Coordinates of C-alpha atoms in Angstrom, one line a residue:
Chain A
M207 CA -59.4 -90.5 -2.0
K208 CA -62.1 -89.4 -3.7
L209 CA -62.8 -86.1 -5.2
N210 CA -65.5 -84.0 -6.6
L211 CA -64.1 -81.6 -9.2
K212 CA -65.6 -78.6 -10.5
I213 CA -63.6 -77.7 -13.7
W214 CA -63.9 -74.5 -16.3
R215 CA -63.8 -75.9 -19.6
Q216 CA -63.6 -73.5 -22.7
Q217 CA -63.4 -74.8 -26.0
D218 CA -61.0 -71.4 -27.5
S219 CA -60.7 -67.7 -26.3
E220 CA -64.1 -66.9 -28.1
S221 CA -66.2 -69.9 -26.8
K222 CA -68.2 -68.9 -24.0
G223 CA -67.0 -71.2 -21.1
G224 CA -68.5 -73.0 -18.2
F225 CA -68.0 -75.3 -15.5
E226 CA -68.5 -79.3 -15.8
N227 CA -68.2 -81.5 -12.9
Y228 CA -66.0 -84.8 -12.8
V229 CA -65.5 -87.3 -10.1
I230 CA -62.0 -89.1 -9.9
D231 CA -61.4 -91.6 -7.6
D232 CA -57.6 -93.7 -6.7
I233 CA -55.8 -90.5 -6.1
T234 CA -53.1 -90.6 -3.7
P235 CA -52.3 -87.7 -1.1
D236 CA -48.5 -87.8 -2.2
M237 CA -49.6 -87.2 -5.7
S238 CA -49.0 -83.2 -7.1
F239 CA -52.1 -81.4 -7.8
L240 CA -51.2 -81.4 -11.8
E241 CA -50.7 -85.3 -11.1
M242 CA -54.5 -85.1 -10.4
M243 CA -54.9 -83.3 -13.1
D244 CA -52.9 -85.8 -15.3
V245 CA -54.9 -89.1 -14.2
L246 CA -58.3 -87.0 -14.9
N247 CA -57.0 -86.4 -18.4
Q248 CA -56.2 -89.8 -18.7
K249 CA -59.7 -91.1 -17.7
L250 CA -61.4 -88.5 -20.0
I251 CA -59.0 -89.8 -23.2
Y252 CA -60.3 -93.1 -22.7
E253 CA -63.7 -91.8 -22.5
N254 CA -63.4 -90.7 -25.7
I255 CA -63.6 -86.8 -24.1
D256 CA -61.7 -84.0 -24.7
P257 CA -59.0 -83.8 -22.0
I258 CA -58.5 -80.4 -20.0
S259 CA -56.0 -78.0 -21.3
F260 CA -53.7 -76.6 -18.3
D261 CA -50.0 -74.5 -18.4
H262 CA -47.1 -76.6 -17.0
D263 CA -43.4 -77.1 -17.5
C264 CA -41.0 -77.8 -15.2
R265 CA -43.1 -79.2 -12.3
E266 CA -40.7 -78.3 -9.9
G267 CA -42.1 -74.5 -9.0
I268 CA -38.9 -72.5 -11.0
C269 CA -40.6 -71.9 -14.8
G270 CA -43.8 -70.6 -13.6
S271 CA -45.8 -71.7 -16.0
C272 CA -48.3 -73.3 -14.1
S273 CA -51.3 -71.3 -13.3
L274 CA -54.9 -72.5 -12.1
F275 CA -56.8 -70.9 -9.1
I276 CA -58.4 -73.5 -6.8
N277 CA -60.9 -73.4 -4.4
G278 CA -60.4 -69.3 -4.9
R279 CA -56.9 -68.8 -4.7
A280 CA -53.9 -68.7 -6.7
H281 CA -51.7 -72.0 -6.9
G282 CA -54.5 -73.6 -3.8
P283 CA -54.7 -73.6 -0.3
D284 CA -50.8 -73.0 0.7
K285 CA -48.5 -70.5 0.7
G286 CA -45.2 -69.8 -1.5
I287 CA -45.8 -72.3 -3.4
T288 CA -47.0 -72.9 -7.6
T289 CA -49.7 -75.5 -8.6
C290 CA -46.7 -78.2 -9.5
Q291 CA -45.9 -77.9 -5.7
L292 CA -49.2 -78.3 -4.3
H293 CA -50.2 -81.9 -3.3
M294 CA -53.2 -83.6 -2.9
R295 CA -52.8 -84.3 1.0
K296 CA -53.7 -80.7 1.6
F297 CA -57.4 -81.8 0.2
K298 CA -59.6 -84.3 2.2
D299 CA -61.5 -87.8 0.8
G300 CA -64.4 -86.2 -0.4
D301 CA -63.7 -83.0 -0.9
S302 CA -65.2 -80.9 -3.2
I303 CA -62.3 -78.9 -5.9
V304 CA -63.4 -75.8 -8.1
I305 CA -60.7 -75.3 -10.6
E306 CA -60.7 -71.9 -12.4
P307 CA -58.1 -70.3 -15.1
F308 CA -56.4 -66.8 -13.7
R309 CA -58.9 -64.7 -14.6
A310 CA -57.8 -60.6 -16.1
K311 CA -58.9 -59.4 -19.3
S312 CA -55.3 -58.9 -19.4
F313 CA -55.0 -62.6 -19.4
P314 CA -57.3 -64.1 -21.7
I315 CA -58.1 -67.5 -21.8
I316 CA -56.8 -69.8 -24.9
K317 CA -58.7 -72.9 -23.9
D318 CA -60.2 -74.4 -20.7
L319 CA -57.7 -73.6 -18.2
V320 CA -54.9 -72.0 -20.0
V321 CA -54.4 -68.3 -20.5
D322 CA -52.3 -66.2 -22.4
R323 CA -50.0 -64.3 -20.0
S324 CA -48.1 -62.7 -23.0
A325 CA -49.0 -59.4 -21.7
F326 CA -45.9 -60.1 -18.8
D327 CA -43.4 -60.8 -21.9
R328 CA -44.4 -57.5 -23.6
I329 CA -43.8 -55.5 -20.3
Q330 CA -40.7 -57.1 -20.0
H331 CA -39.8 -56.9 -23.3
S332 CA -40.1 -52.8 -22.5
G333 CA -37.1 -52.3 -20.3
G334 CA -36.7 -55.5 -18.3
Y335 CA -33.0 -55.9 -19.1
I336 CA -29.8 -53.9 -19.7
S337 CA -27.9 -53.1 -22.8
I338 CA -24.4 -54.4 -22.3
N339 CA -22.1 -56.1 -24.6
T340 CA -21.1 -59.5 -23.4
S341 CA -19.2 -60.5 -26.1
G342 CA -16.3 -61.4 -24.3
N343 CA -15.1 -58.1 -23.3
T344 CA -16.8 -57.9 -19.6
Q345 CA -14.9 -57.1 -16.8
D346 CA -15.3 -59.3 -13.5
A347 CA -18.4 -58.4 -11.3
N348 CA -16.4 -58.6 -8.5
T349 CA -14.7 -55.3 -9.5
T350 CA -17.5 -53.5 -9.0
P351 CA -18.3 -53.3 -5.0
I352 CA -22.0 -54.0 -4.4
R353 CA -23.5 -53.5 -0.5
K354 CA -24.9 -57.1 0.6
E355 CA -28.3 -55.5 1.2
D356 CA -28.2 -53.9 -2.0
A357 CA -26.9 -57.7 -3.5
D358 CA -29.8 -59.3 -1.8
N359 CA -32.9 -57.5 -2.6
A360 CA -32.1 -57.3 -6.0
F361 CA -31.7 -61.3 -5.9
D362 CA -34.9 -61.5 -3.8
A363 CA -36.5 -59.1 -6.8
A364 CA -35.1 -61.2 -9.1
T365 CA -36.5 -64.8 -7.9
C366 CA -40.1 -63.6 -9.9
I367 CA -40.8 -65.9 -12.2
G368 CA -43.5 -64.3 -13.5
C369 CA -46.5 -66.8 -12.9
G370 CA -48.8 -64.3 -13.0
A371 CA -50.4 -65.4 -9.5
C372 CA -50.0 -61.5 -7.9
V373 CA -52.8 -60.2 -11.1
A374 CA -54.5 -63.8 -10.6
T375 CA -55.5 -63.0 -6.7
C376 CA -55.6 -59.2 -6.9
K377 CA -58.8 -58.2 -6.4
N378 CA -57.9 -55.0 -9.0
A379 CA -55.9 -57.6 -11.6
S380 CA -53.2 -55.3 -10.9
A381 CA -49.6 -56.4 -12.4
M382 CA -47.3 -53.6 -9.9
L383 CA -46.0 -56.8 -7.8
Y384 CA -44.9 -58.0 -11.2
V385 CA -43.2 -55.1 -12.9
S386 CA -41.8 -53.8 -9.8
A387 CA -40.2 -56.6 -9.0
K388 CA -38.1 -56.3 -12.7
V389 CA -37.8 -52.6 -11.8
S390 CA -36.2 -53.3 -8.6
Q391 CA -33.9 -56.2 -9.7
F392 CA -32.3 -53.4 -11.9
S393 CA -32.5 -50.6 -9.7
Y394 CA -30.4 -51.6 -6.9
L395 CA -27.7 -52.7 -8.8
P396 CA -25.2 -50.1 -10.4
Q397 CA -25.5 -52.0 -13.7
G398 CA -29.0 -51.1 -13.7
K399 CA -28.8 -47.7 -12.5
V400 CA -27.9 -46.5 -16.4
E401 CA -31.1 -47.3 -17.7
A402 CA -33.2 -46.4 -15.1
K403 CA -35.3 -44.1 -15.9
E404 CA -36.5 -45.4 -19.2
R405 CA -37.1 -48.5 -17.8
V406 CA -39.5 -47.6 -15.5
L407 CA -41.3 -45.3 -17.4
N408 CA -41.3 -47.8 -20.2
M409 CA -42.5 -50.7 -18.4
V410 CA -45.5 -48.9 -15.8
K411 CA -46.8 -47.6 -19.6
Q412 CA -47.1 -50.9 -21.6
M413 CA -48.3 -52.3 -18.1
D414 CA -51.1 -49.3 -18.3
D415 CA -51.2 -49.9 -21.8
E416 CA -52.1 -53.8 -21.7
G417 CA -55.1 -52.7 -18.6
F418 CA -53.8 -54.0 -15.8
G419 CA -55.4 -52.6 -12.5
N420 CA -54.3 -50.2 -10.1
C421 CA -52.5 -51.3 -7.3
T422 CA -54.3 -50.6 -3.5
N423 CA -51.8 -51.8 -1.4
T424 CA -54.0 -55.1 0.1
G425 CA -51.0 -57.1 0.4
A426 CA -52.7 -59.9 -1.6
C427 CA -50.1 -60.2 -3.8
E428 CA -46.8 -61.0 -2.2
V429 CA -49.1 -63.8 0.5
E430 CA -49.5 -65.5 -3.2
C431 CA -46.4 -65.2 -4.7
P432 CA -44.6 -68.2 -4.5
K433 CA -41.7 -66.3 -4.6
G434 CA -42.6 -64.4 -1.5
I435 CA -42.1 -61.3 -3.8
S436 CA -42.4 -58.2 -1.3
I437 CA -44.7 -55.3 -1.6
K438 CA -42.0 -52.9 -0.7
N439 CA -41.0 -53.4 -4.3
I440 CA -43.8 -51.4 -5.3
A441 CA -43.3 -48.7 -3.2
R442 CA -39.8 -48.7 -4.7
M443 CA -40.8 -48.6 -8.2
N444 CA -43.5 -45.6 -7.4
R445 CA -40.1 -44.0 -6.1
E446 CA -38.5 -44.5 -9.5
F447 CA -41.4 -43.7 -11.1
Y448 CA -41.8 -40.1 -9.7
K449 CA -37.9 -39.5 -9.9
A450 CA -37.7 -40.8 -13.8
K451 CA -40.9 -38.2 -14.6
I452 CA -39.3 -35.1 -12.6
Chain B
M124 CA -40.9 -34.8 -19.1
S125 CA -43.9 -33.0 -18.1
L126 CA -44.8 -33.0 -14.3
I127 CA -48.5 -33.5 -15.6
S128 CA -47.9 -36.3 -17.3
I129 CA -47.6 -38.1 -14.2
F130 CA -51.1 -38.1 -13.3
K131 CA -52.3 -39.5 -16.6
S132 CA -50.4 -43.1 -15.3
S133 CA -52.1 -45.3 -12.7
I134 CA -49.5 -44.8 -10.8
G135 CA -49.9 -41.0 -11.0
K136 CA -53.6 -41.6 -10.5
K137 CA -52.9 -43.3 -7.0
L138 CA -50.5 -40.8 -6.0
L139 CA -53.6 -38.1 -6.5
M140 CA -56.1 -40.7 -4.0
A141 CA -53.1 -40.8 -1.7
L142 CA -52.2 -37.2 -1.6
S143 CA -56.1 -36.1 -1.4
G144 CA -56.4 -39.1 1.3
I145 CA -53.4 -37.2 3.4
F146 CA -55.1 -33.4 2.5
L147 CA -58.1 -34.6 4.5
V148 CA -56.8 -36.8 7.0
V149 CA -54.9 -33.3 8.2
F150 CA -58.4 -31.5 7.8
L151 CA -59.5 -34.1 9.9
T152 CA -57.4 -33.2 12.7
Q153 CA -57.8 -29.7 12.6
H154 CA -61.4 -30.1 12.9
F155 CA -61.2 -32.6 15.9
L156 CA -59.0 -30.8 17.9
I157 CA -61.9 -27.5 17.4
N158 CA -64.3 -30.2 18.4
I159 CA -63.1 -31.5 21.2
T160 CA -62.7 -28.2 23.3
S161 CA -66.8 -28.3 22.9
V162 CA -66.1 -31.3 25.6
F163 CA -64.4 -28.8 28.5
S164 CA -64.9 -25.0 27.2
E165 CA -68.0 -23.5 25.8
E166 CA -66.1 -20.1 25.1
I167 CA -62.7 -22.1 23.5
F168 CA -64.8 -23.9 21.1
N169 CA -67.5 -21.0 20.1
F170 CA -64.3 -18.5 20.0
L171 CA -62.6 -21.3 17.6
S172 CA -66.2 -21.4 15.6
H173 CA -66.5 -18.3 15.1
F174 CA -63.1 -17.7 14.1
M175 CA -63.7 -20.6 11.6
G176 CA -66.5 -19.2 10.0
N177 CA -65.5 -15.6 9.6
N178 CA -61.9 -15.7 9.0
P179 CA -62.0 -14.7 5.1
I180 CA -59.2 -16.7 4.0
V181 CA -60.7 -19.8 6.1
Q182 CA -64.3 -19.2 4.3
F183 CA -63.2 -18.3 0.7
I184 CA -59.8 -20.0 0.1
L185 CA -59.5 -23.0 2.2
Q186 CA -63.2 -23.8 2.2
P187 CA -63.3 -24.3 -1.2
I188 CA -60.3 -26.3 -1.4
L189 CA -61.6 -28.6 1.2
I190 CA -64.5 -29.1 -0.7
F191 CA -62.7 -29.7 -3.9
G192 CA -60.8 -32.3 -2.3
V193 CA -63.4 -34.0 -0.6
I194 CA -65.2 -34.2 -4.4
F195 CA -62.1 -35.3 -5.9
H196 CA -61.4 -38.0 -3.4
F197 CA -64.7 -39.6 -3.7
V198 CA -65.1 -39.0 -7.7
M199 CA -61.4 -40.5 -8.1
G200 CA -61.8 -43.2 -5.7
F201 CA -65.2 -44.2 -7.6
Y202 CA -63.5 -43.7 -11.1
L203 CA -60.6 -46.6 -9.9
E204 CA -62.7 -48.9 -8.6
I205 CA -64.8 -49.0 -11.9
I206 CA -61.3 -49.0 -13.6
N207 CA -60.2 -52.0 -11.6
R208 CA -62.9 -54.2 -11.5
K209 CA -63.0 -53.9 -15.8
S210 CA -59.5 -55.0 -15.4
R211 CA -60.6 -58.4 -13.8
G212 CA -62.8 -59.2 -16.7
A213 CA -65.0 -62.2 -15.8
N214 CA -65.4 -62.7 -11.9
Y215 CA -64.3 -65.4 -10.3
S216 CA -66.9 -68.2 -8.9
R217 CA -65.2 -68.7 -5.8
Y218 CA -62.4 -66.3 -4.7
A219 CA -61.4 -66.4 -1.0
G220 CA -60.0 -62.5 -0.8
G221 CA -60.1 -63.2 3.1
D222 CA -57.5 -65.6 2.7
N223 CA -54.8 -63.2 1.8
A224 CA -55.8 -59.7 2.6
P225 CA -57.7 -57.7 5.3
W226 CA -61.7 -57.2 5.0
I227 CA -60.7 -53.1 5.0
S228 CA -58.1 -53.0 2.5
R229 CA -60.3 -55.0 0.1
N230 CA -63.3 -53.1 0.7
M231 CA -61.9 -49.5 0.4
I232 CA -64.9 -48.2 -1.9
F233 CA -67.8 -49.7 0.9
S234 CA -66.4 -48.0 3.9
G235 CA -65.4 -45.0 1.7
G236 CA -69.2 -45.6 0.6
V237 CA -70.4 -45.1 4.4
V238 CA -68.4 -41.9 4.8
L239 CA -70.0 -40.4 1.9
L240 CA -73.4 -41.0 3.3
F241 CA -72.1 -39.6 6.6
L242 CA -70.6 -36.2 4.9
I243 CA -74.1 -35.4 3.2
L244 CA -75.9 -35.7 6.4
H245 CA -73.5 -33.8 8.2
F246 CA -73.5 -31.1 5.5
Y247 CA -77.3 -30.8 6.0
D248 CA -76.7 -30.4 9.4
F249 CA -74.5 -28.0 10.1
W250 CA -73.0 -26.7 6.8
V251 CA -76.4 -26.0 5.0
P252 CA -77.7 -24.1 8.0
E253 CA -74.6 -22.3 8.1
M254 CA -74.3 -21.2 4.5
N255 CA -78.4 -20.1 4.9
Y256 CA -77.9 -18.4 8.0
K257 CA -74.8 -16.0 6.8
Y258 CA -75.5 -15.5 3.2
I259 CA -79.0 -16.6 2.1
E260 CA -80.9 -15.1 5.4
F261 CA -77.9 -12.5 6.7
R262 CA -78.9 -13.0 10.0
P263 CA -76.5 -10.8 12.7
E264 CA -73.7 -12.8 13.6
D265 CA -73.7 -14.4 16.9
P266 CA -70.2 -15.5 18.2
N267 CA -71.5 -17.7 20.6
R268 CA -74.4 -19.4 19.0
Y269 CA -72.0 -22.7 17.9
Y270 CA -72.0 -24.5 21.2
E271 CA -75.9 -24.4 21.6
E272 CA -76.0 -25.3 17.9
L273 CA -73.9 -28.5 18.3
I274 CA -75.4 -29.8 21.5
H275 CA -79.1 -29.3 19.8
K276 CA -78.0 -31.4 17.4
F277 CA -76.8 -34.2 19.7
E278 CA -80.0 -34.4 21.6
S279 CA -81.1 -36.7 19.5
P280 CA -80.1 -40.7 20.1
V281 CA -80.7 -41.3 16.5
R282 CA -78.3 -38.5 14.8
T283 CA -76.3 -39.8 17.8
S284 CA -76.0 -43.2 16.6
I285 CA -75.6 -42.5 12.9
Y286 CA -72.8 -40.4 13.3
S287 CA -71.0 -43.4 15.7
V288 CA -71.6 -45.7 13.2
S289 CA -70.2 -44.1 10.5
F290 CA -67.1 -42.6 12.6
I291 CA -66.7 -46.3 12.8
F292 CA -66.4 -47.1 9.4
L293 CA -63.9 -44.3 9.0
A294 CA -62.0 -45.9 11.1
L295 CA -61.8 -48.8 9.1
H296 CA -61.2 -46.6 6.1
L297 CA -58.2 -44.9 7.5
L298 CA -56.8 -48.2 9.4
H299 CA -56.0 -49.1 5.6
G300 CA -55.9 -45.7 3.7
F301 CA -53.9 -44.0 5.8
S302 CA -50.5 -46.2 5.8
S303 CA -51.4 -47.2 2.3
S304 CA -51.3 -43.8 0.8
F305 CA -47.4 -43.8 2.1
K306 CA -46.9 -46.9 0.5
T307 CA -48.3 -44.8 -2.8
I308 CA -45.9 -42.2 -2.0
G309 CA -43.1 -44.3 -2.3
V310 CA -42.3 -44.3 1.3
D311 CA -38.9 -46.4 2.3
S312 CA -40.2 -49.7 3.3
K313 CA -38.0 -49.2 6.7
Y314 CA -40.7 -46.3 7.9
Y315 CA -43.2 -49.1 7.3
K316 CA -43.2 -49.7 11.2
P317 CA -43.6 -46.4 12.7
I318 CA -46.2 -45.6 9.7
K319 CA -48.0 -48.5 10.7
S320 CA -48.3 -47.8 14.6
L321 CA -49.3 -44.0 13.4
T322 CA -52.1 -45.5 11.4
F323 CA -53.3 -47.7 14.0
I324 CA -53.3 -44.5 16.5
F325 CA -55.0 -42.1 14.8
S326 CA -57.5 -44.4 13.1
I327 CA -58.5 -45.4 16.5
L328 CA -57.9 -42.0 18.3
I329 CA -59.7 -39.4 15.6
P330 CA -62.7 -41.3 15.1
F331 CA -63.4 -42.4 18.4
G332 CA -62.4 -39.3 19.5
F333 CA -65.8 -37.8 17.6
I334 CA -67.8 -40.6 18.6
F335 CA -66.8 -39.9 22.0
I336 CA -67.7 -35.9 21.6
A337 CA -71.4 -37.1 19.9
V338 CA -72.2 -39.5 23.0
F339 CA -71.1 -36.8 25.8
H340 CA -73.3 -34.3 24.2
N341 CA -75.9 -36.6 24.1
I342 CA -75.5 -37.7 27.2
M343 CA -74.7 -34.5 29.2
H344 CA -77.4 -32.3 27.3

């Protein structure tokens, strides 16, 4: 496959970035999108050009590191996948591909396609945990009965990998799907109810302080979420928030 | 924890939009139920309009609340739109929004803006002359004037067309806004299916009912 790539280049967070065009050949349909980027970078290195910076780690869809906004969509033209799970068979020979970083005021660009998603870490630190002493004196998990439906919902919410595709794709750059997943994964379970009030208040406050936008229930986030986190979690977080405030 | 502090948060601001939207939906229903009587009974329409136009509770308590609700919903809508656009920072060069969300949900500010322009015309057509009649010219009250005033307005095909197009945008606005407001309030997802059905029925029935009233009077008079 021969592809025409239009890729965002930005030297650092202070520089003014811009698009640069690259033509790449010998790409096979079985390559992952990130392998295609590796091939391009190898070519750039041989040509003594600064390679393109992009985030990646596990390359098996579980770490949430890879980002990229490809042809107008977070993680590219497929549903329920991260960029590392996107394969070149989704493109045709001669295609033009526009590759941009995730864009949000709260996700500043570090270099090229790498953005700083530490705002998510700060939200998590503000309440996305339970304070339980786990130093060998915890009771067996099965001694606390939990409804199957609640356990399933908590697990579904906990599958959020914090990749930021929800923020990237939301027209308002809202982080409510992410925050609501982190709130819900605990609020469904008895262990999470103890600190439920402080958790939702602190996490929503941190989310607002980070400058994310408001959710307008377009549902774009759940469509693009690689883990299929449902926006029903957002309504649940809203309920938790009102309860905590009242 | 103060209740007021809810509204300082992003979720609280969304809640205010949702509550003011639901309030306007209730008003819209009441307005429609009165207007539809004009199709089959001049007497009932005149009676109801006279009551609404002269009852002191409606005039001096409910009307100011309604005007505040309308202004609040629009001001808050534009304010949140500005905040949300700032949250994006730099725009994407290519953004395939249509691949993951319907047009109506992504363009509430546009459909709402059209409804706002319509409301300006609507106030100019009905509310301003009414205020002028009662509180500036102090003309004697005629309980049978309302029907004539209504059909006179819809004699114009241009006005009837503008009203009809505006109500199509109102339908689009409601198709997303009605169900979205319940999600914002935090209604459990098990009720989403009936809410979706109710949203569809309401968003079609009320705006197209208003269009029917306008076109009916244009054709019949």
